[in-house]
Short mmCIF file of C-alpha atoms and ligand atoms in Angstrom, two decimals:
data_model
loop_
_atom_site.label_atom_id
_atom_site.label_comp_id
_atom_site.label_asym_id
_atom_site.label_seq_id
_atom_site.Cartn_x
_atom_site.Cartn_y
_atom_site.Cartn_z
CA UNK A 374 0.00 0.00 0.00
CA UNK A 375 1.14 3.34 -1.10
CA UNK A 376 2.23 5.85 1.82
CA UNK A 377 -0.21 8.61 2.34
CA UNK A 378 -2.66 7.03 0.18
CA UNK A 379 -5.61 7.13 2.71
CA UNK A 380 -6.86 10.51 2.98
CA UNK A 381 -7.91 10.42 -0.60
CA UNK A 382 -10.04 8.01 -0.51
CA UNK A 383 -11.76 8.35 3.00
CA UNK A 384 -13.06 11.89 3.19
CA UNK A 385 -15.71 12.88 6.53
CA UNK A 386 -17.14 8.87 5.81
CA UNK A 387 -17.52 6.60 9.06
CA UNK A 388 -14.60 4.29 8.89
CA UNK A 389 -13.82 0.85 10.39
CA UNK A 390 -10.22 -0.48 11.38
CA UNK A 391 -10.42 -4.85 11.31
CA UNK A 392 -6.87 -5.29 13.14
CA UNK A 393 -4.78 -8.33 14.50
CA UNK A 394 -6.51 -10.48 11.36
CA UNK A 395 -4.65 -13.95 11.42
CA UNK A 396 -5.41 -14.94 8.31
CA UNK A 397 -7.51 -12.60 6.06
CA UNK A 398 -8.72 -14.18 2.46
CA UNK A 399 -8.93 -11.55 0.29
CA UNK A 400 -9.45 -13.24 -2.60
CA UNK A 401 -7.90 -10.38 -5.00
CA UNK A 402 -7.36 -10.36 -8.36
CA UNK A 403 -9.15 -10.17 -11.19
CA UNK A 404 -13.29 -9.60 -11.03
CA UNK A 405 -14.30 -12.41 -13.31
CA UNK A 406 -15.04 -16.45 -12.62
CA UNK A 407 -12.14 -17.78 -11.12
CA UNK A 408 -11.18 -21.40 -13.08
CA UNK A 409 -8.87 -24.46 -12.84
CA UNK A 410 -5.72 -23.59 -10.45
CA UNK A 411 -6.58 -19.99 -9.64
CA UNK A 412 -9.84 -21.16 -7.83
CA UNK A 413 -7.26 -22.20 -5.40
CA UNK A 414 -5.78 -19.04 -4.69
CA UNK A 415 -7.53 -16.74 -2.16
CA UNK A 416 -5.12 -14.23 -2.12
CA UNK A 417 -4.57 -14.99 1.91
CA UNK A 418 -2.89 -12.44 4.36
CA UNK A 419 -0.98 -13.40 7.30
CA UNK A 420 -1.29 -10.99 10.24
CA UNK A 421 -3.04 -8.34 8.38
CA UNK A 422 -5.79 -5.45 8.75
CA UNK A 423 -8.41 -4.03 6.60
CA UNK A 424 -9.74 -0.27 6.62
CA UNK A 425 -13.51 0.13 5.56
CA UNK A 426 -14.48 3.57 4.78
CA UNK A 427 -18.11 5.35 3.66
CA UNK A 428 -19.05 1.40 3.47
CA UNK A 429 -15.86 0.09 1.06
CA UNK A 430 -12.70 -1.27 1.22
CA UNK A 431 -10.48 1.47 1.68
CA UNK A 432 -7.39 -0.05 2.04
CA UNK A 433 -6.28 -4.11 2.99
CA UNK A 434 -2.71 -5.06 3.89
CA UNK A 435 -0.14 -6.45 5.98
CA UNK A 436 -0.50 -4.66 9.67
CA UNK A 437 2.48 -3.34 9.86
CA UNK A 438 2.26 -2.06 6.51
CA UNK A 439 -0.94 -0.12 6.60
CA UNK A 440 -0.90 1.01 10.53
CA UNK A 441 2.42 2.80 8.82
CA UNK A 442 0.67 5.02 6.45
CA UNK A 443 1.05 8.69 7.69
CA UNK A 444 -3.23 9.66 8.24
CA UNK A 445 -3.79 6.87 9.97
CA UNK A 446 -0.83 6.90 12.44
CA UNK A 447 -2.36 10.57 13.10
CA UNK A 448 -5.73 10.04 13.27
CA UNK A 449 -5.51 6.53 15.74
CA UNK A 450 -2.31 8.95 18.06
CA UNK A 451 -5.37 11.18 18.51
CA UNK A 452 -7.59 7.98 19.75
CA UNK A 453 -10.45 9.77 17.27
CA UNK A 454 -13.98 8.31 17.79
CA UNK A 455 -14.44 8.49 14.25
CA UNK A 456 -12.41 5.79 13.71
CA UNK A 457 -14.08 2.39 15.17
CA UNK A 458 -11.88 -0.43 15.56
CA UNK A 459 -12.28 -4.11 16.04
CA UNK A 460 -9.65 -6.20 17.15
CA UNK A 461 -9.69 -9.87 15.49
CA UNK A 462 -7.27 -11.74 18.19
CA UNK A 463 -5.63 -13.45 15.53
CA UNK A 464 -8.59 -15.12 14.17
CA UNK A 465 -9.67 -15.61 9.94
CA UNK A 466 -11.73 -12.91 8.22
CA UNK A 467 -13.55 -13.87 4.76
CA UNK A 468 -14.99 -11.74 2.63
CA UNK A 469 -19.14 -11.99 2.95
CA UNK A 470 -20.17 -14.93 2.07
CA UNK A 471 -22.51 -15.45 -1.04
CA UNK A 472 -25.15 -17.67 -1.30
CA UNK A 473 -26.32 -17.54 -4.89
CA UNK A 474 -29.20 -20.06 -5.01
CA UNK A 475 -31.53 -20.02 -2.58
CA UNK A 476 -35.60 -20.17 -2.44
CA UNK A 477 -36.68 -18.18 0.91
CA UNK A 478 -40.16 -17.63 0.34
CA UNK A 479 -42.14 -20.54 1.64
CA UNK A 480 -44.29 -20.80 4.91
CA UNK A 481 -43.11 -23.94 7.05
CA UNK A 482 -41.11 -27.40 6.70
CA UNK A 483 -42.53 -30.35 5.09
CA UNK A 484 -42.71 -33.06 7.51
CA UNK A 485 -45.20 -34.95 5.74
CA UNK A 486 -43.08 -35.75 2.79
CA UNK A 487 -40.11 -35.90 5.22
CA UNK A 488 -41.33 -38.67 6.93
CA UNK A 489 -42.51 -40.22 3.73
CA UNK A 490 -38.76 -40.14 2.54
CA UNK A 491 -37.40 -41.80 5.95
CA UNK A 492 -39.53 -44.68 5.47
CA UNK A 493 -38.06 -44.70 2.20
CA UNK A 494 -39.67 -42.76 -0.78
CA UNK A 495 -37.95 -41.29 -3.30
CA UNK A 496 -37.89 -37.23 -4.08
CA UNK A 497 -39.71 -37.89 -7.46
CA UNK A 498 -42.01 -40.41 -5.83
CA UNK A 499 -43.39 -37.92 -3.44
CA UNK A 500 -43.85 -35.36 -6.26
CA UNK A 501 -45.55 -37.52 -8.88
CA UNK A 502 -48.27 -38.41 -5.58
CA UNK A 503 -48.91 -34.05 -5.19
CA UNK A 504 -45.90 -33.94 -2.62
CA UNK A 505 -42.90 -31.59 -3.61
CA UNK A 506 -43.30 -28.52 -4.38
CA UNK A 507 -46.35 -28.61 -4.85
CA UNK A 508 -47.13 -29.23 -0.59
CA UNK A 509 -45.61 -25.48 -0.25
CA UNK A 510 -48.03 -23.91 -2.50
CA UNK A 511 -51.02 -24.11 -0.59
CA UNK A 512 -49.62 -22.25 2.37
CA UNK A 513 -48.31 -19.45 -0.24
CA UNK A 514 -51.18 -18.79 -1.52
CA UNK A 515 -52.82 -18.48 2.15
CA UNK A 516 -50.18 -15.80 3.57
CA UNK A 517 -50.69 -12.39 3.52
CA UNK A 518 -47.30 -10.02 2.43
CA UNK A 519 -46.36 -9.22 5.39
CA UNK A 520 -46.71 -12.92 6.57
CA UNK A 521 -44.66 -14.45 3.65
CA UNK A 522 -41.84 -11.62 4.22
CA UNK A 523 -41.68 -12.56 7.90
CA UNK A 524 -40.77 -16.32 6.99
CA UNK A 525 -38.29 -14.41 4.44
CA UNK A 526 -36.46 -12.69 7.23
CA UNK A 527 -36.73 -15.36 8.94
CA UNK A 528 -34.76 -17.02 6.66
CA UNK A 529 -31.79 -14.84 5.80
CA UNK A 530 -31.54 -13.62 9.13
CA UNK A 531 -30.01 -17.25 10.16
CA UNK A 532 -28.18 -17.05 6.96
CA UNK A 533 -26.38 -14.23 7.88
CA UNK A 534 -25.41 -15.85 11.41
CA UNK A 535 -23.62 -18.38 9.79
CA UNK A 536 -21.58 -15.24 7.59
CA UNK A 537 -23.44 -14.82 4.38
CA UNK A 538 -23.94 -11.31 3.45
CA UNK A 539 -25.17 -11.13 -0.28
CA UNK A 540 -28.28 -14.08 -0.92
CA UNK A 541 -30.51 -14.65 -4.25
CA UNK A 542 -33.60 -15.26 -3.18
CA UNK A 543 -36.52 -17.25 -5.61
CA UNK A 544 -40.34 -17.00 -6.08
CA UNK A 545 -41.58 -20.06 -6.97
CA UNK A 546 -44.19 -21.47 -4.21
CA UNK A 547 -47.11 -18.90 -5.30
CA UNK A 548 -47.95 -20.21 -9.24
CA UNK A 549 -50.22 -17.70 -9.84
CA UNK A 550 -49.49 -14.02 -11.05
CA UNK A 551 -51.32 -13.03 -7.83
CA UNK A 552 -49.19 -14.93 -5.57
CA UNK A 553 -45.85 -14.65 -7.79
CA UNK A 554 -45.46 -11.22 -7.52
CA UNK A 555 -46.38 -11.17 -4.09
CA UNK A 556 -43.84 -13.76 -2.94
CA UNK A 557 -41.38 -10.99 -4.77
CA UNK A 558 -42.62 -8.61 -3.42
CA UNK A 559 -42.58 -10.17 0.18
CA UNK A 560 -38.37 -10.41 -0.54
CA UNK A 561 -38.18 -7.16 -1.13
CA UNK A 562 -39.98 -6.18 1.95
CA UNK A 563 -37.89 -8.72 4.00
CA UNK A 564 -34.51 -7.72 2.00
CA UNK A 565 -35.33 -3.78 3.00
CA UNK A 566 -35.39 -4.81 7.01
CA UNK A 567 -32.27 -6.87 6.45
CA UNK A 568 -28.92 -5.23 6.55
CA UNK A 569 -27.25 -7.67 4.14
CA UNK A 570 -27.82 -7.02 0.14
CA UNK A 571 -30.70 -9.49 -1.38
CA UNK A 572 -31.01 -10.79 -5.56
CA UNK A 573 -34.19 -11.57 -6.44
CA UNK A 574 -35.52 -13.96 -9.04
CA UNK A 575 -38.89 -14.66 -10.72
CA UNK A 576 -39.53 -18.66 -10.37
CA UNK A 577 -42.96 -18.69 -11.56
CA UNK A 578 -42.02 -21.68 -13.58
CA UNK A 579 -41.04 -23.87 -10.71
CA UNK A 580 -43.09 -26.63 -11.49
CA UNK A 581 -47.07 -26.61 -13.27
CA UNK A 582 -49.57 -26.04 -10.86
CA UNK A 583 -51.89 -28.70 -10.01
CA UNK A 584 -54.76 -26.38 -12.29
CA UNK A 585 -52.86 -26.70 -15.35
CA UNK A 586 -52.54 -30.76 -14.94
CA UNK A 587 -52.03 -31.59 -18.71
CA UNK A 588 -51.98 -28.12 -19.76
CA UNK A 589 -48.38 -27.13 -19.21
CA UNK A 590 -48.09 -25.11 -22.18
CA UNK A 591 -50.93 -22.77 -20.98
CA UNK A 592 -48.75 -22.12 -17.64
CA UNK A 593 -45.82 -21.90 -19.63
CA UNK A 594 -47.69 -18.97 -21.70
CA UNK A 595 -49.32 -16.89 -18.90
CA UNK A 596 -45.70 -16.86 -17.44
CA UNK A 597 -44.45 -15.50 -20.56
CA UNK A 598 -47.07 -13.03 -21.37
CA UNK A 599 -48.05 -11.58 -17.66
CA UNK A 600 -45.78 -12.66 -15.03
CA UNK A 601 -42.63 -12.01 -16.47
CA UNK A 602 -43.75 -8.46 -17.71
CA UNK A 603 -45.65 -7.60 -14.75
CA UNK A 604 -42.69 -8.23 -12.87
CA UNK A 605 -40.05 -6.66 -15.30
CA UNK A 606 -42.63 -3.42 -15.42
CA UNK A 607 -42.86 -3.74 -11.62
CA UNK A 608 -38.70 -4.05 -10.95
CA UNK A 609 -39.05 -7.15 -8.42
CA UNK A 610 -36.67 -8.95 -10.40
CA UNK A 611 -33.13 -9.02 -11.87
CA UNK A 612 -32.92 -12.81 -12.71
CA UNK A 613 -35.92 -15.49 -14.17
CA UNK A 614 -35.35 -19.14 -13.31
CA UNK A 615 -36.94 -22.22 -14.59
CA UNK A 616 -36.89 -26.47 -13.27
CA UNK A 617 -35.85 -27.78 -16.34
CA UNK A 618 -36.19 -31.13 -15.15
CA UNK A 619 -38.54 -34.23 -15.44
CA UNK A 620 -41.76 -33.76 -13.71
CA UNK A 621 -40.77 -29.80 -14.05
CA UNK A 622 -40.69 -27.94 -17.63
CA UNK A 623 -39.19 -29.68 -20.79
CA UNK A 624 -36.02 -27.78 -22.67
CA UNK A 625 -38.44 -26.19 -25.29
CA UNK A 626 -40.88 -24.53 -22.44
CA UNK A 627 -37.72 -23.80 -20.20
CA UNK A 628 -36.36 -21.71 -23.82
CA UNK A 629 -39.45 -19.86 -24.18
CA UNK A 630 -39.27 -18.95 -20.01
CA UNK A 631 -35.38 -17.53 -20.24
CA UNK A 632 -36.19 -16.27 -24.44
CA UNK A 633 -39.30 -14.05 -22.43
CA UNK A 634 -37.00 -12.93 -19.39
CA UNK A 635 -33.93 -11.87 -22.05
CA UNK A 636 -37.11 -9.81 -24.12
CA UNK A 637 -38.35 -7.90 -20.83
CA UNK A 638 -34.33 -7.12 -20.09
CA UNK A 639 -33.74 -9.66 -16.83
CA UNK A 640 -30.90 -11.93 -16.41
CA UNK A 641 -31.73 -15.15 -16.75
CA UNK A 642 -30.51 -18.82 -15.00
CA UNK A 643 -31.81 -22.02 -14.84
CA UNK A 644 -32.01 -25.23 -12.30
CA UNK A 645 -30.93 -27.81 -14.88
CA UNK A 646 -28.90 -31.42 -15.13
CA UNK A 647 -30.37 -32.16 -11.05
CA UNK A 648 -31.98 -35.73 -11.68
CA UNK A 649 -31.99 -36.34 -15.30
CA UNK A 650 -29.45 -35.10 -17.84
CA UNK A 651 -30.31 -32.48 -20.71
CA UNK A 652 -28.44 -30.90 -23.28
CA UNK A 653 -27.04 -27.47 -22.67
CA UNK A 654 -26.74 -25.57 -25.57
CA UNK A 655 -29.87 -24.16 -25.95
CA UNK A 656 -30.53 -22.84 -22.31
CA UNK A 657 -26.63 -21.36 -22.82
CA UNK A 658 -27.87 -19.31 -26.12
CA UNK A 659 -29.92 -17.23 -23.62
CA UNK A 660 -26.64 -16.59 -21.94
CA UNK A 661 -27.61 -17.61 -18.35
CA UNK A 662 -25.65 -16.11 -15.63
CA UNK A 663 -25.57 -19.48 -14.08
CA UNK A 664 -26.80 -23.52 -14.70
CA UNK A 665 -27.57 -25.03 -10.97
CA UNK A 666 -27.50 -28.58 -10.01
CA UNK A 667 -25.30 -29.99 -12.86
CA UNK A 668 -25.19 -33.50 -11.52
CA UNK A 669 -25.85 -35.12 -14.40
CA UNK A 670 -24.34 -33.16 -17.20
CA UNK A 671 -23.11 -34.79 -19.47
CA UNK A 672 -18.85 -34.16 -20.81
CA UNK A 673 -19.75 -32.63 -24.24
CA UNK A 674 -21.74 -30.09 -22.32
CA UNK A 675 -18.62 -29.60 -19.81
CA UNK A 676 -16.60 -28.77 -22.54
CA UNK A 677 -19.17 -26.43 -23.91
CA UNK A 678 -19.69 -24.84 -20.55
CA UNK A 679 -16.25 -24.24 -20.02
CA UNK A 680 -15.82 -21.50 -22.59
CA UNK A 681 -18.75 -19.63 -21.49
CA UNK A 682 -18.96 -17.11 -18.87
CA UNK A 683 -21.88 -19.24 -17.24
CA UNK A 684 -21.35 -20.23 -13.75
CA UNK A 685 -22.27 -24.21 -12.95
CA UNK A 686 -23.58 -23.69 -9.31
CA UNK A 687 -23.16 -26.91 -7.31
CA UNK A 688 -26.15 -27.29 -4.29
CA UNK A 689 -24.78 -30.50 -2.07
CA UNK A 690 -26.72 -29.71 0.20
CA UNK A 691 -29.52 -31.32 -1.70
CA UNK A 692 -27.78 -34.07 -2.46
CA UNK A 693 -27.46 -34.23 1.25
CA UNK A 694 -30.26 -33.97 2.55
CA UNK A 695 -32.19 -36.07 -0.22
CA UNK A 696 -29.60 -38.93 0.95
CA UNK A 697 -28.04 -38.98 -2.53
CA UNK A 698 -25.14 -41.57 -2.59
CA UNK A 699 -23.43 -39.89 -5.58
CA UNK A 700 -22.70 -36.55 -4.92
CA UNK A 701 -21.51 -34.60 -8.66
CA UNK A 702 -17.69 -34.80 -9.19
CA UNK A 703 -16.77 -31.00 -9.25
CA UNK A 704 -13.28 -31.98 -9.26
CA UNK A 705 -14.13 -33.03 -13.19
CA UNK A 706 -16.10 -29.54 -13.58
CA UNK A 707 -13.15 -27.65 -12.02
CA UNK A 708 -10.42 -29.16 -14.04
CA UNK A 709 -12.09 -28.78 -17.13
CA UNK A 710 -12.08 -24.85 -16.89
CA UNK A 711 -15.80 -24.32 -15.63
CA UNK A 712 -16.35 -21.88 -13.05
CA UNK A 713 -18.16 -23.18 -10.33
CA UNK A 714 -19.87 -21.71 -7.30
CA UNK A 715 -21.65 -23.45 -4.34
CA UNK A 716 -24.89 -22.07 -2.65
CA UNK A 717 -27.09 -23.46 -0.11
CA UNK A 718 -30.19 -24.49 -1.99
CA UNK A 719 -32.56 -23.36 0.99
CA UNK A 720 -35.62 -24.41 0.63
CA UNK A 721 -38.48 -26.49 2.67
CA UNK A 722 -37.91 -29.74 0.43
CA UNK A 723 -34.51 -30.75 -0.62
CA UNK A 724 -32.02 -28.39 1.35
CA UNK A 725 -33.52 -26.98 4.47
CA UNK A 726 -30.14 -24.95 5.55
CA UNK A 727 -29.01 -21.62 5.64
CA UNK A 728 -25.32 -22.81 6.12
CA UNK A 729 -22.84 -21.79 3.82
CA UNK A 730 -20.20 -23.40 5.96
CA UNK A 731 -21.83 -26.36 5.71
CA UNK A 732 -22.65 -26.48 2.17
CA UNK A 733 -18.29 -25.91 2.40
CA UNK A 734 -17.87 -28.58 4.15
CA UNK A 735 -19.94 -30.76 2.11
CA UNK A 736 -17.74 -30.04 -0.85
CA UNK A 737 -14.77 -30.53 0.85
CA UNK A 738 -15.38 -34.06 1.92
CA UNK A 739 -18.32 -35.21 -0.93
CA UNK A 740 -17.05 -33.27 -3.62
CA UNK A 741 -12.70 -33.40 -4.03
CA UNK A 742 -12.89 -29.71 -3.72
CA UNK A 743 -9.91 -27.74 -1.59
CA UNK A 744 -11.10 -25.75 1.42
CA UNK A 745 -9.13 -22.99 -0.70
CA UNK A 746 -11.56 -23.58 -4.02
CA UNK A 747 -14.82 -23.93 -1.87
CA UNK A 748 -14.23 -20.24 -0.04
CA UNK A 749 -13.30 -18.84 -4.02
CA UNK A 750 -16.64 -20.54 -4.97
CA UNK A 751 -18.80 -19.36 -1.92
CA UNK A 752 -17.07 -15.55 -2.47
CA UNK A 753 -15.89 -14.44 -6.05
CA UNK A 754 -17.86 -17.54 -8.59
CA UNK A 755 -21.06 -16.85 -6.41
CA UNK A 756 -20.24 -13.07 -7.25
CA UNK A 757 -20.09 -13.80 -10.90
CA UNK A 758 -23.27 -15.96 -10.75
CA UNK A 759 -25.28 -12.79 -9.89
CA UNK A 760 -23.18 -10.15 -11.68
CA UNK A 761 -22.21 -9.08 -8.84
CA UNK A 762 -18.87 -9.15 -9.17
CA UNK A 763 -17.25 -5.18 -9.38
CA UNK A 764 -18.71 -5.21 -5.71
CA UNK A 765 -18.63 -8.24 -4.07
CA UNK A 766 -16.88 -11.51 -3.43
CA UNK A 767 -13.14 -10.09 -2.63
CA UNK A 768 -11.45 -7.95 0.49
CA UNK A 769 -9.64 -5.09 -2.13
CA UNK A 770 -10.23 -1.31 -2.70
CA UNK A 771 -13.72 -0.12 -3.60
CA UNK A 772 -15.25 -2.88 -3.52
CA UNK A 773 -18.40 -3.15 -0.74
CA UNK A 774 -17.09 -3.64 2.59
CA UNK A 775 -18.86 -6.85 3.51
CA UNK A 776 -16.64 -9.22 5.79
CA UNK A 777 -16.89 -12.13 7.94
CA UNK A 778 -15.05 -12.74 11.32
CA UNK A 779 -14.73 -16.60 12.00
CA UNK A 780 -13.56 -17.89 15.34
CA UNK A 781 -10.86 -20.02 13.59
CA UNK A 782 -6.86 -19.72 13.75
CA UNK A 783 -6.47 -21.09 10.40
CA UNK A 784 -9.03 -20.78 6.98
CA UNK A 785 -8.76 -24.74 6.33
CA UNK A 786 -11.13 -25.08 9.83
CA UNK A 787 -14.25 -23.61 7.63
CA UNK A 788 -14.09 -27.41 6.01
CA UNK A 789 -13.45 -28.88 8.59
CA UNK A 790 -15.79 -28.02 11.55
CA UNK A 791 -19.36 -29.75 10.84
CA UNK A 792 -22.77 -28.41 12.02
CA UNK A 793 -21.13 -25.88 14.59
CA UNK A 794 -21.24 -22.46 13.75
CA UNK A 795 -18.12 -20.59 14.33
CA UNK A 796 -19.00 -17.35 12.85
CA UNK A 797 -18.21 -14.41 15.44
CA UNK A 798 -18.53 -11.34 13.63
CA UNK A 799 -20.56 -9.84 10.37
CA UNK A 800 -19.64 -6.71 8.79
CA UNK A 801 -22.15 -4.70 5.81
CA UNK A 802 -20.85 -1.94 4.14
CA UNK A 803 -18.36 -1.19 6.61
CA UNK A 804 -20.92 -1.67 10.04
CA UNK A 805 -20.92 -4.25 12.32
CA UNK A 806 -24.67 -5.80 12.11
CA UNK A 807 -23.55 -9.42 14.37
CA UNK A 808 -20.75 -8.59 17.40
CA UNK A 809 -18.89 -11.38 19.09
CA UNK A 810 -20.61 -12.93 21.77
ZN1 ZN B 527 -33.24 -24.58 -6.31
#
């Protein structure tokens, strides 16, 4: 860091000194998908500190290094107020993590067609007998606004316990207009009480509502021609999504879905590849910022993929929690040049966690992934997968000054540790919104 650099660049703003950082994970470099051996390097820190200022990175460094710059030796001599300071002891600070596939707007767990799958049914089993999806909808539909953005809150509020600070959060429980745009609209209401920062995406085509039985195509076409506009016209959504899966939508509806969302100027992704394979290059011609699931795709389409500025977004989590014995090979993704990200799925059927460490450590011991490519993948790929990127997913200058605190000596112990929550501190835009016990 350059000597008097600070003063610049900080102004009257609020500032925040992290100090005594053991190991900080910066992940620097450049703002695009991280692939093959640079997933692996998160640009770590030994014995560093980071100054936030007016809610960015201001400057990130070595200790001794930065407390050296001229301002700041001045300003911390005269013990300012202004400048608030938080002492890490040594332990690891991550940038916020990202979870970039999640579906928070749903009303309660499904215990019915949990206990249907301990005594041994299958997922698609449960579906094909009105189970799935399908069991959230009714609840949906019943909630008021303000009801359905409680359960939202609910939802990312434990999120950000466990040290996610950025989360996309689906529709895709309502399957009506009525109850689409409402389940948006409940995420933004949630998203505005929440300090973190919240993507939302239009799901309507999640699966066909039981009133369109046989008449998929109809669903398919009133999500084309009203929801998708009413929600472009309305701004409740940067991203449409589709289940382009058996049971779901077929390739050719899931087209026409992502073909409407490109026409009404939203991003578009796509759950694909989760159960049953399907081709790729069609859903990639509407230049998805991300494919999620991937388990079954197939190598032609890894090859494809691996050109493309598309993210593959791996949810184990589902493959945990559905008791999957094959769990995809990301190690085959990764060394094939796709950039991959991890996310936690949430959701009331297949992945009910808000644990980014855990989904971690599920790729770490399911998946042949490093501790070092899972935090790159939870941080800068899950960045990419929303555009997000220029902001979030690294500790440099500029960007939004969104950091994690985790009571750990060394990075590696995010992988490690299962099912026990170590994170201690959560900063947004340079404020402290969860202090160490
Ligand atoms: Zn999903």
């Amino acid at each position: 860091m350059a000597k008097g650099s600070l003063t610049s660049q900080i102004k009257n703003s609020p500032y925040l000194l992290l100090t005594n950082i053991g190991q900080l994970a910066t992940l620097r470099g450049e703002a695009g998908p991280r692939r093959r051996a640079a997933l692996s390097d998160i640009g770590l820190i030994q014995d560093a500190a980071v100054l936030c200022a007016g809610g960015r990175i201001a400057a990130v460094g070595k200790q001794r290094e930065l407390l050296r710059d001229p301002w700041l030796r001045k300003k911390l001599r005269k013990n300012q107020r202004k400048i608030q300071e938080i002492d890490c002891a040594g332990r690891v600070v991550l940038p916020g993590l990202i979870d970039s596939h999640t579906h928070p707007a749903f009303m309660g767990p499904r215990l019915i067609d949990f206990e249907k799958r301990t005594a041994g049914a299958t997922y698609e089993e449960i579906a094909a007998a009105g189970g799935g999806i399908r069991s959230s909808v009714a609840a949906v539909r019943k909630a008021s606004r303000p009801q359905l953005a409680e359960h939202v809150l609910h939802g990312l509020q434990a999120m950000l316990e466990q040290g996610t600070t950025t989360v996309e959060a689906k529709s895709g429980y309502g399957l009506t207009a009525k109850d689409e745009i409402k389940s948006l609209q409940a995420i933004h209401d949630a998203a505005a009480r929440w300090p973190g920062t919240v993507v939302p995406t239009l799901l309507a085509a999640h699966v066909p509502p039981v009133e369109f039985a046989g008449k998929e195509d109809e669903y398919i076409e009133m999500v084309c021609q009203r929801i998708i506009p009413e929600a472009a016209k309305k701004r409740l959504a940067g991203f449409v999504d589709v289940f382009c899966e058996r049971g779901a939508f077929t390739l050719e509806q899931s087209e026409r879905v992502l073909a409407a969302a490109q026409r009404h100027g939203l991003g578009t992704r796509a759950h694909v590849c989760q159960f049953t394979p399907s081709k790729l290059d069609r859903l990639l011609a509407c230049r998805p910022a991300s494919l999620d699931h991937m388990d079954c795709v197939g190598e032609d389409d890894v090859a494809l993929l691996a050109e493309r500025q598309t993210v593959a977004t791996l949810l184990p989590g589902a493959n945990y929690f559905l008791g999957h014995r094959e769990f995809l090979q990301a190690r085959r993704l990764i060394d094939s040049g796709v950039a991959v990200a991890l996310a936690t799925d949430y959701n009331p059927g297949t992945s009910p966690t808000p644990s980014m460490p855990f989904v971690i450590s599920l790729a770490c011991t399911h998946m042949q992934m490093s501790v070092a490519e899972a935090i790159a993948a939870s941080t800068m790929n899950a960045a990419c997968a929303l555009k997000l990127a220029a902001r979030k997913g690294s500790i440099e200058p500029g960007k939004d000054a969104d950091l994690v605190v985790f009571d750990f000596k060394d990075y590696r112990e995010i992988g490690y540790w299962v099912a026990w929550n170590r994170c201690a501190q959560v900063i947004v835009g340079g404020e402290e919104v969860l202090a160490a016990n």
